[in-house]
């Protein structure tokens, strides 16, 4: 199974999970870089003033044949109840994606981010084969191994079923 992982991460948590998944799946891990032109704009965007600066964000996604993977795992932190804007902004460009996608979301809250999952489902046009959500309690206590294993099982089993 060819698997690629693409994450946007601001503060380390989502990348850490991406690294764990990459190791477990023998997958390539790629990162989205985001920046804004003026000092301070990026931090204000992250504080919630996204709409005011919608034109200022530069999103850099590695050039990869994303659609030629058996599975693409997309990861991001939850921002304002949705996947972080850099990932969403890339998906809004309608990149070619493989049939099978899975989502990884990290957040401070422990509540399942249903709105973020629905939004990514709409943006990708794909029903995810698996969703992994890790909240701050799991991330800080290190009790995320179980959910990660369950997520990996779903990714691999559903690949076998569809292959
Ligand atoms: C701009 C911004 C908005 C956020 N919005 C939410 C939110 O709506 N719900 C939530 O539970 N956590 C929210 N968080 C917290 C992040 O989702 C959480 O810290 C995440 O694990 C960070 O992942 P990272 O280390 O990969 O950047 C927000 C963080 C930022 C910076």
PDB file of C-alpha atoms and ligand atoms in Angstrom:
ATOM      1  CA  UNK A   1       0.000   0.000   0.000  1.00  0.00           C
ATOM      2  CA  UNK A   2       1.439   3.376  -1.014  1.00  0.00           C
ATOM      3  CA  UNK A   3       0.582   5.884   1.631  1.00  0.00           C
ATOM      4  CA  UNK A   4       1.432   9.559   1.889  1.00  0.00           C
ATOM      5  CA  UNK A   5       0.830  11.778   4.866  1.00  0.00           C
ATOM      6  CA  UNK A   6       0.390  15.529   4.545  1.00  0.00           C
ATOM      7  CA  UNK A   7       0.131  17.601   7.701  1.00  0.00           C
ATOM      8  CA  UNK A   8      -0.098  21.204   8.672  1.00  0.00           C
ATOM      9  CA  UNK A   9       1.215  21.746  12.182  1.00  0.00           C
ATOM     10  CA  UNK A  10       1.706  24.957  14.125  1.00  0.00           C
ATOM     11  CA  UNK A  11       2.857  23.842  17.533  1.00  0.00           C
ATOM     12  CA  UNK A  12       4.208  20.300  17.241  1.00  0.00           C
ATOM     13  CA  UNK A  13       1.273  18.074  18.185  1.00  0.00           C
ATOM     14  CA  UNK A  14      -0.052  17.113  14.747  1.00  0.00           C
ATOM     15  CA  UNK A  15       3.431  16.600  13.346  1.00  0.00           C
ATOM     16  CA  UNK A  16       4.279  14.258  16.206  1.00  0.00           C
ATOM     17  CA  UNK A  17       1.264  12.088  15.406  1.00  0.00           C
ATOM     18  CA  UNK A  18       2.128  12.268  11.703  1.00  0.00           C
ATOM     19  CA  UNK A  19       5.621  10.987  12.482  1.00  0.00           C
ATOM     20  CA  UNK A  20       4.204   8.099  14.469  1.00  0.00           C
ATOM     21  CA  UNK A  21       1.851   7.167  11.616  1.00  0.00           C
ATOM     22  CA  UNK A  22       4.625   7.499   9.027  1.00  0.00           C
ATOM     23  CA  UNK A  23       6.827   5.168  11.026  1.00  0.00           C
ATOM     24  CA  UNK A  24       4.032   2.609  11.530  1.00  0.00           C
ATOM     25  CA  UNK A  25       2.932   2.636   7.881  1.00  0.00           C
ATOM     26  CA  UNK A  26       6.322   3.129   6.253  1.00  0.00           C
ATOM     27  CA  UNK A  27       4.764   6.194   4.663  1.00  0.00           C
ATOM     28  CA  UNK A  28       6.247   9.438   3.402  1.00  0.00           C
ATOM     29  CA  UNK A  29       5.487  12.397   5.631  1.00  0.00           C
ATOM     30  CA  UNK A  30       5.123  15.854   4.104  1.00  0.00           C
ATOM     31  CA  UNK A  31       4.422  19.195   5.721  1.00  0.00           C
ATOM     32  CA  UNK A  32       2.443  22.227   4.629  1.00  0.00           C
ATOM     33  CA  UNK A  33       4.269  25.491   5.311  1.00  0.00           C
ATOM     34  CA  UNK A  34       2.256  28.660   5.816  1.00  0.00           C
ATOM     35  CA  UNK A  35       3.401  32.222   6.141  1.00  0.00           C
ATOM     36  CA  UNK A  36       2.120  35.767   5.880  1.00  0.00           C
ATOM     37  CA  UNK A  37       3.852  38.713   4.306  1.00  0.00           C
ATOM     38  CA  UNK A  38       3.883  41.171   7.156  1.00  0.00           C
ATOM     39  CA  UNK A  39       5.208  40.795  10.685  1.00  0.00           C
ATOM     40  CA  UNK A  40       2.397  40.146  13.074  1.00  0.00           C
ATOM     41  CA  UNK A  41      -0.197  39.310  10.448  1.00  0.00           C
ATOM     42  CA  UNK A  42       0.224  35.584  10.876  1.00  0.00           C
ATOM     43  CA  UNK A  43      -0.169  35.700  14.632  1.00  0.00           C
ATOM     44  CA  UNK A  44      -3.268  37.878  14.257  1.00  0.00           C
ATOM     45  CA  UNK A  45      -4.682  35.400  11.744  1.00  0.00           C
ATOM     46  CA  UNK A  46      -4.105  32.628  14.214  1.00  0.00           C
ATOM     47  CA  UNK A  47      -5.927  34.691  16.797  1.00  0.00           C
ATOM     48  CA  UNK A  48      -9.059  34.476  14.729  1.00  0.00           C
ATOM     49  CA  UNK A  49      -9.000  37.421  12.315  1.00  0.00           C
ATOM     50  CA  UNK A  50      -8.790  35.090   9.326  1.00  0.00           C
ATOM     51  CA  UNK A  51     -11.370  36.819   7.192  1.00  0.00           C
ATOM     52  CA  UNK A  52      -9.686  40.214   7.373  1.00  0.00           C
ATOM     53  CA  UNK A  53      -6.412  38.817   6.031  1.00  0.00           C
ATOM     54  CA  UNK A  54      -7.712  36.202   3.668  1.00  0.00           C
ATOM     55  CA  UNK A  55      -5.446  37.330   0.823  1.00  0.00           C
ATOM     56  CA  UNK A  56      -2.259  37.470   2.865  1.00  0.00           C
ATOM     57  CA  UNK A  57      -1.610  33.803   3.525  1.00  0.00           C
ATOM     58  CA  UNK A  58       0.984  31.933   1.487  1.00  0.00           C
ATOM     59  CA  UNK A  59       0.621  28.182   1.647  1.00  0.00           C
ATOM     60  CA  UNK A  60       3.417  25.982   0.389  1.00  0.00           C
ATOM     61  CA  UNK A  61       2.570  22.331  -0.255  1.00  0.00           C
ATOM     62  CA  UNK A  62       5.247  19.928  -1.529  1.00  0.00           C
ATOM     63  CA  UNK A  63       4.835  18.965  -5.152  1.00  0.00           C
ATOM     64  CA  UNK A  64       3.854  15.298  -4.959  1.00  0.00           C
ATOM     65  CA  UNK A  65       1.635  13.000  -7.022  1.00  0.00           C
ATOM     66  CA  UNK A  66      -0.972  12.950  -4.253  1.00  0.00           C
ATOM     67  CA  UNK A  67      -3.563  11.164  -6.364  1.00  0.00           C
ATOM     68  CA  UNK A  68      -1.187   8.293  -7.042  1.00  0.00           C
ATOM     69  CA  UNK A  69      -1.226   7.041  -3.445  1.00  0.00           C
ATOM     70  CA  UNK A  70      -3.436   4.203  -2.235  1.00  0.00           C
ATOM     71  CA  UNK A  71      -4.119   6.322   0.822  1.00  0.00           C
ATOM     72  CA  UNK A  72      -3.561   9.980   1.666  1.00  0.00           C
ATOM     73  CA  UNK A  73      -3.686  10.922   5.329  1.00  0.00           C
ATOM     74  CA  UNK A  74      -4.401  14.623   5.882  1.00  0.00           C
ATOM     75  CA  UNK A  75      -3.605  16.092   9.289  1.00  0.00           C
ATOM     76  CA  UNK A  76      -4.182  19.471  10.926  1.00  0.00           C
ATOM     77  CA  UNK A  77      -5.028  21.078  14.251  1.00  0.00           C
ATOM     78  CA  UNK A  78      -8.589  22.216  14.821  1.00  0.00           C
ATOM     79  CA  UNK A  79      -8.887  26.000  14.510  1.00  0.00           C
ATOM     80  CA  UNK A  80     -12.170  27.692  15.292  1.00  0.00           C
ATOM     81  CA  UNK A  81     -13.923  24.334  15.050  1.00  0.00           C
ATOM     82  CA  UNK A  82     -12.505  23.440  11.617  1.00  0.00           C
ATOM     83  CA  UNK A  83      -9.306  22.050  10.199  1.00  0.00           C
ATOM     84  CA  UNK A  84      -6.570  24.713  10.267  1.00  0.00           C
ATOM     85  CA  UNK A  85      -6.797  27.182   7.439  1.00  0.00           C
ATOM     86  CA  UNK A  86      -3.553  26.278   5.580  1.00  0.00           C
ATOM     87  CA  UNK A  87      -4.839  22.754   4.888  1.00  0.00           C
ATOM     88  CA  UNK A  88      -8.297  24.040   4.009  1.00  0.00           C
ATOM     89  CA  UNK A  89      -6.847  26.669   1.700  1.00  0.00           C
ATOM     90  CA  UNK A  90      -4.896  24.005  -0.220  1.00  0.00           C
ATOM     91  CA  UNK A  91      -7.972  21.762  -0.473  1.00  0.00           C
ATOM     92  CA  UNK A  92      -9.975  24.709  -1.815  1.00  0.00           C
ATOM     93  CA  UNK A  93      -7.670  24.658  -4.866  1.00  0.00           C
ATOM     94  CA  UNK A  94      -9.198  21.222  -5.612  1.00  0.00           C
ATOM     95  CA  UNK A  95      -5.936  19.247  -5.893  1.00  0.00           C
ATOM     96  CA  UNK A  96      -6.114  15.762  -7.419  1.00  0.00           C
ATOM     97  CA  UNK A  97      -6.608  13.342  -4.549  1.00  0.00           C
ATOM     98  CA  UNK A  98      -6.710   9.567  -4.354  1.00  0.00           C
ATOM     99  CA  UNK A  99     -10.008   7.772  -3.723  1.00  0.00           C
ATOM    100  CA  UNK A 100      -8.997   6.872  -0.177  1.00  0.00           C
ATOM    101  CA  UNK A 101      -8.276   9.600   2.321  1.00  0.00           C
ATOM    102  CA  UNK A 102      -8.113   9.631   6.114  1.00  0.00           C
ATOM    103  CA  UNK A 103      -8.090  12.576   8.508  1.00  0.00           C
ATOM    104  CA  UNK A 104      -6.052  13.332  11.615  1.00  0.00           C
ATOM    105  CA  UNK A 105      -7.174  16.224  13.798  1.00  0.00           C
ATOM    106  CA  UNK A 106      -5.706  17.468  17.055  1.00  0.00           C
ATOM    107  CA  UNK A 107      -7.369  19.958  19.353  1.00  0.00           C
ATOM    108  CA  UNK A 108      -7.407  21.283  22.886  1.00  0.00           C
ATOM    109  CA  UNK A 109     -10.871  19.975  23.543  1.00  0.00           C
ATOM    110  CA  UNK A 110     -11.626  16.271  23.905  1.00  0.00           C
ATOM    111  CA  UNK A 111     -14.937  16.499  22.035  1.00  0.00           C
ATOM    112  CA  UNK A 112     -14.978  14.835  18.591  1.00  0.00           C
ATOM    113  CA  UNK A 113     -14.651  17.678  16.029  1.00  0.00           C
ATOM    114  CA  UNK A 114     -17.656  16.673  13.915  1.00  0.00           C
ATOM    115  CA  UNK A 115     -17.862  20.011  12.101  1.00  0.00           C
ATOM    116  CA  UNK A 116     -14.186  19.849  11.119  1.00  0.00           C
ATOM    117  CA  UNK A 117     -14.606  16.297   9.808  1.00  0.00           C
ATOM    118  CA  UNK A 118     -17.707  17.265   7.818  1.00  0.00           C
ATOM    119  CA  UNK A 119     -15.891  20.252   6.376  1.00  0.00           C
ATOM    120  CA  UNK A 120     -12.857  18.196   5.302  1.00  0.00           C
ATOM    121  CA  UNK A 121     -15.196  15.585   3.838  1.00  0.00           C
ATOM    122  CA  UNK A 122     -16.832  18.295   1.727  1.00  0.00           C
ATOM    123  CA  UNK A 123     -13.526  19.897   0.721  1.00  0.00           C
ATOM    124  CA  UNK A 124     -11.945  16.595  -0.333  1.00  0.00           C
ATOM    125  CA  UNK A 125     -15.144  15.182  -1.833  1.00  0.00           C
ATOM    126  CA  UNK A 126     -14.213  11.930  -0.082  1.00  0.00           C
ATOM    127  CA  UNK A 127     -15.742   9.995   2.784  1.00  0.00           C
ATOM    128  CA  UNK A 128     -12.694   9.262   4.960  1.00  0.00           C
ATOM    129  CA  UNK A 129     -11.757   5.622   5.529  1.00  0.00           C
ATOM    130  CA  UNK A 130     -10.699   6.577   9.053  1.00  0.00           C
ATOM    131  CA  UNK A 131     -10.613   9.616  11.335  1.00  0.00           C
ATOM    132  CA  UNK A 132      -8.233  10.064  14.236  1.00  0.00           C
ATOM    133  CA  UNK A 133      -8.971  12.810  16.713  1.00  0.00           C
ATOM    134  CA  UNK A 134      -6.660  13.457  19.626  1.00  0.00           C
ATOM    135  CA  UNK A 135      -7.471  16.096  22.224  1.00  0.00           C
ATOM    136  CA  UNK A 136      -5.118  17.763  24.660  1.00  0.00           C
ATOM    137  CA  UNK A 137      -5.822  15.194  27.444  1.00  0.00           C
ATOM    138  CA  UNK A 138      -4.605  12.295  25.260  1.00  0.00           C
ATOM    139  CA  UNK A 139      -1.756  14.307  23.781  1.00  0.00           C
ATOM    140  CA  UNK A 140      -0.335  15.405  27.131  1.00  0.00           C
ATOM    141  CA  UNK A 141      -0.895  12.161  29.000  1.00  0.00           C
ATOM    142  CA  UNK A 142       0.504  10.102  26.116  1.00  0.00           C
ATOM    143  CA  UNK A 143      -2.606   7.904  26.022  1.00  0.00           C
ATOM    144  CA  UNK A 144      -2.939   8.140  22.262  1.00  0.00           C
ATOM    145  CA  UNK A 145      -1.380   4.792  21.334  1.00  0.00           C
ATOM    146  CA  UNK A 146      -4.738   2.967  21.469  1.00  0.00           C
ATOM    147  CA  UNK A 147      -6.597   5.415  19.209  1.00  0.00           C
ATOM    148  CA  UNK A 148      -3.608   5.488  16.833  1.00  0.00           C
ATOM    149  CA  UNK A 149      -3.595   1.695  16.559  1.00  0.00           C
ATOM    150  CA  UNK A 150      -7.350   1.655  15.932  1.00  0.00           C
ATOM    151  CA  UNK A 151      -6.907   4.289  13.213  1.00  0.00           C
ATOM    152  CA  UNK A 152      -4.091   2.287  11.581  1.00  0.00           C
ATOM    153  CA  UNK A 153      -6.227  -0.864  11.655  1.00  0.00           C
ATOM    154  CA  UNK A 154      -9.054   0.979   9.906  1.00  0.00           C
ATOM    155  CA  UNK A 155      -6.681   2.339   7.260  1.00  0.00           C
ATOM    156  CA  UNK A 156      -5.103  -1.048   6.552  1.00  0.00           C
ATOM    157  CA  UNK A 157      -8.184  -3.273   6.857  1.00  0.00           C
ATOM    158  CA  UNK A 158     -10.226  -1.019   4.589  1.00  0.00           C
ATOM    159  CA  UNK A 159      -7.391  -1.008   2.083  1.00  0.00           C
ATOM    160  CA  UNK A 160      -7.370  -4.827   2.052  1.00  0.00           C
ATOM    161  CA  UNK A 161     -11.139  -4.884   1.628  1.00  0.00           C
ATOM    162  CA  UNK A 162     -11.021  -2.539  -1.345  1.00  0.00           C
ATOM    163  CA  UNK A 163      -7.887  -3.996  -3.010  1.00  0.00           C
TER     164      UNK A 163
HETATM  165  C1  LIG B   1      -5.953  29.867  15.949  1.00  0.00           C
HETATM  166  C2  LIG B   1      -6.233  28.656  16.784  1.00  0.00           C
HETATM  167  C3  LIG B   1      -7.529  28.220  16.909  1.00  0.00           C
HETATM  168  C4  LIG B   1      -7.833  27.089  17.689  1.00  0.00           C
HETATM  169  N1  LIG B   1      -9.129  26.673  17.766  1.00  0.00           N
HETATM  170  C5  LIG B   1      -9.419  25.579  18.524  1.00  0.00           C
HETATM  171  C6  LIG B   1     -10.762  25.109  18.602  1.00  0.00           C
HETATM  172  O1  LIG B   1     -11.692  25.655  18.006  1.00  0.00           O
HETATM  173  N2  LIG B   1     -11.017  24.016  19.368  1.00  0.00           N
HETATM  174  C7  LIG B   1     -10.007  23.374  20.064  1.00  0.00           C
HETATM  175  O2  LIG B   1     -10.310  22.393  20.752  1.00  0.00           O
HETATM  176  N3  LIG B   1      -8.728  23.761  19.979  1.00  0.00           N
HETATM  177  C8  LIG B   1      -8.399  24.849  19.217  1.00  0.00           C
HETATM  178  N4  LIG B   1      -7.099  25.276  19.117  1.00  0.00           N
HETATM  179  C9  LIG B   1      -6.046  24.479  19.763  1.00  0.00           C
HETATM  180  C10 LIG B   1      -5.354  23.543  18.769  1.00  0.00           C
HETATM  181  O3  LIG B   1      -6.280  22.812  17.973  1.00  0.00           O
HETATM  182  C11 LIG B   1      -4.498  22.505  19.500  1.00  0.00           C
HETATM  183  O4  LIG B   1      -3.613  23.146  20.370  1.00  0.00           O
HETATM  184  C12 LIG B   1      -3.745  21.620  18.528  1.00  0.00           C
HETATM  185  O5  LIG B   1      -3.386  20.402  19.160  1.00  0.00           O
HETATM  186  C13 LIG B   1      -2.472  22.279  18.013  1.00  0.00           C
HETATM  187  O6  LIG B   1      -1.866  21.420  17.070  1.00  0.00           O
HETATM  188  P1  LIG B   1      -0.401  21.700  16.515  1.00  0.00           P
HETATM  189  O7  LIG B   1       0.543  21.557  17.713  1.00  0.00           O
HETATM  190  O8  LIG B   1      -0.162  20.623  15.512  1.00  0.00           O
HETATM  191  O9  LIG B   1      -0.384  23.059  15.936  1.00  0.00           O
HETATM  192  C14 LIG B   1      -6.783  26.388  18.346  1.00  0.00           C
HETATM  193  C15 LIG B   1      -5.456  26.836  18.219  1.00  0.00           C
HETATM  194  C16 LIG B   1      -5.182  27.961  17.453  1.00  0.00           C
HETATM  195  C17 LIG B   1      -3.743  28.425  17.297  1.00  0.00           C
END
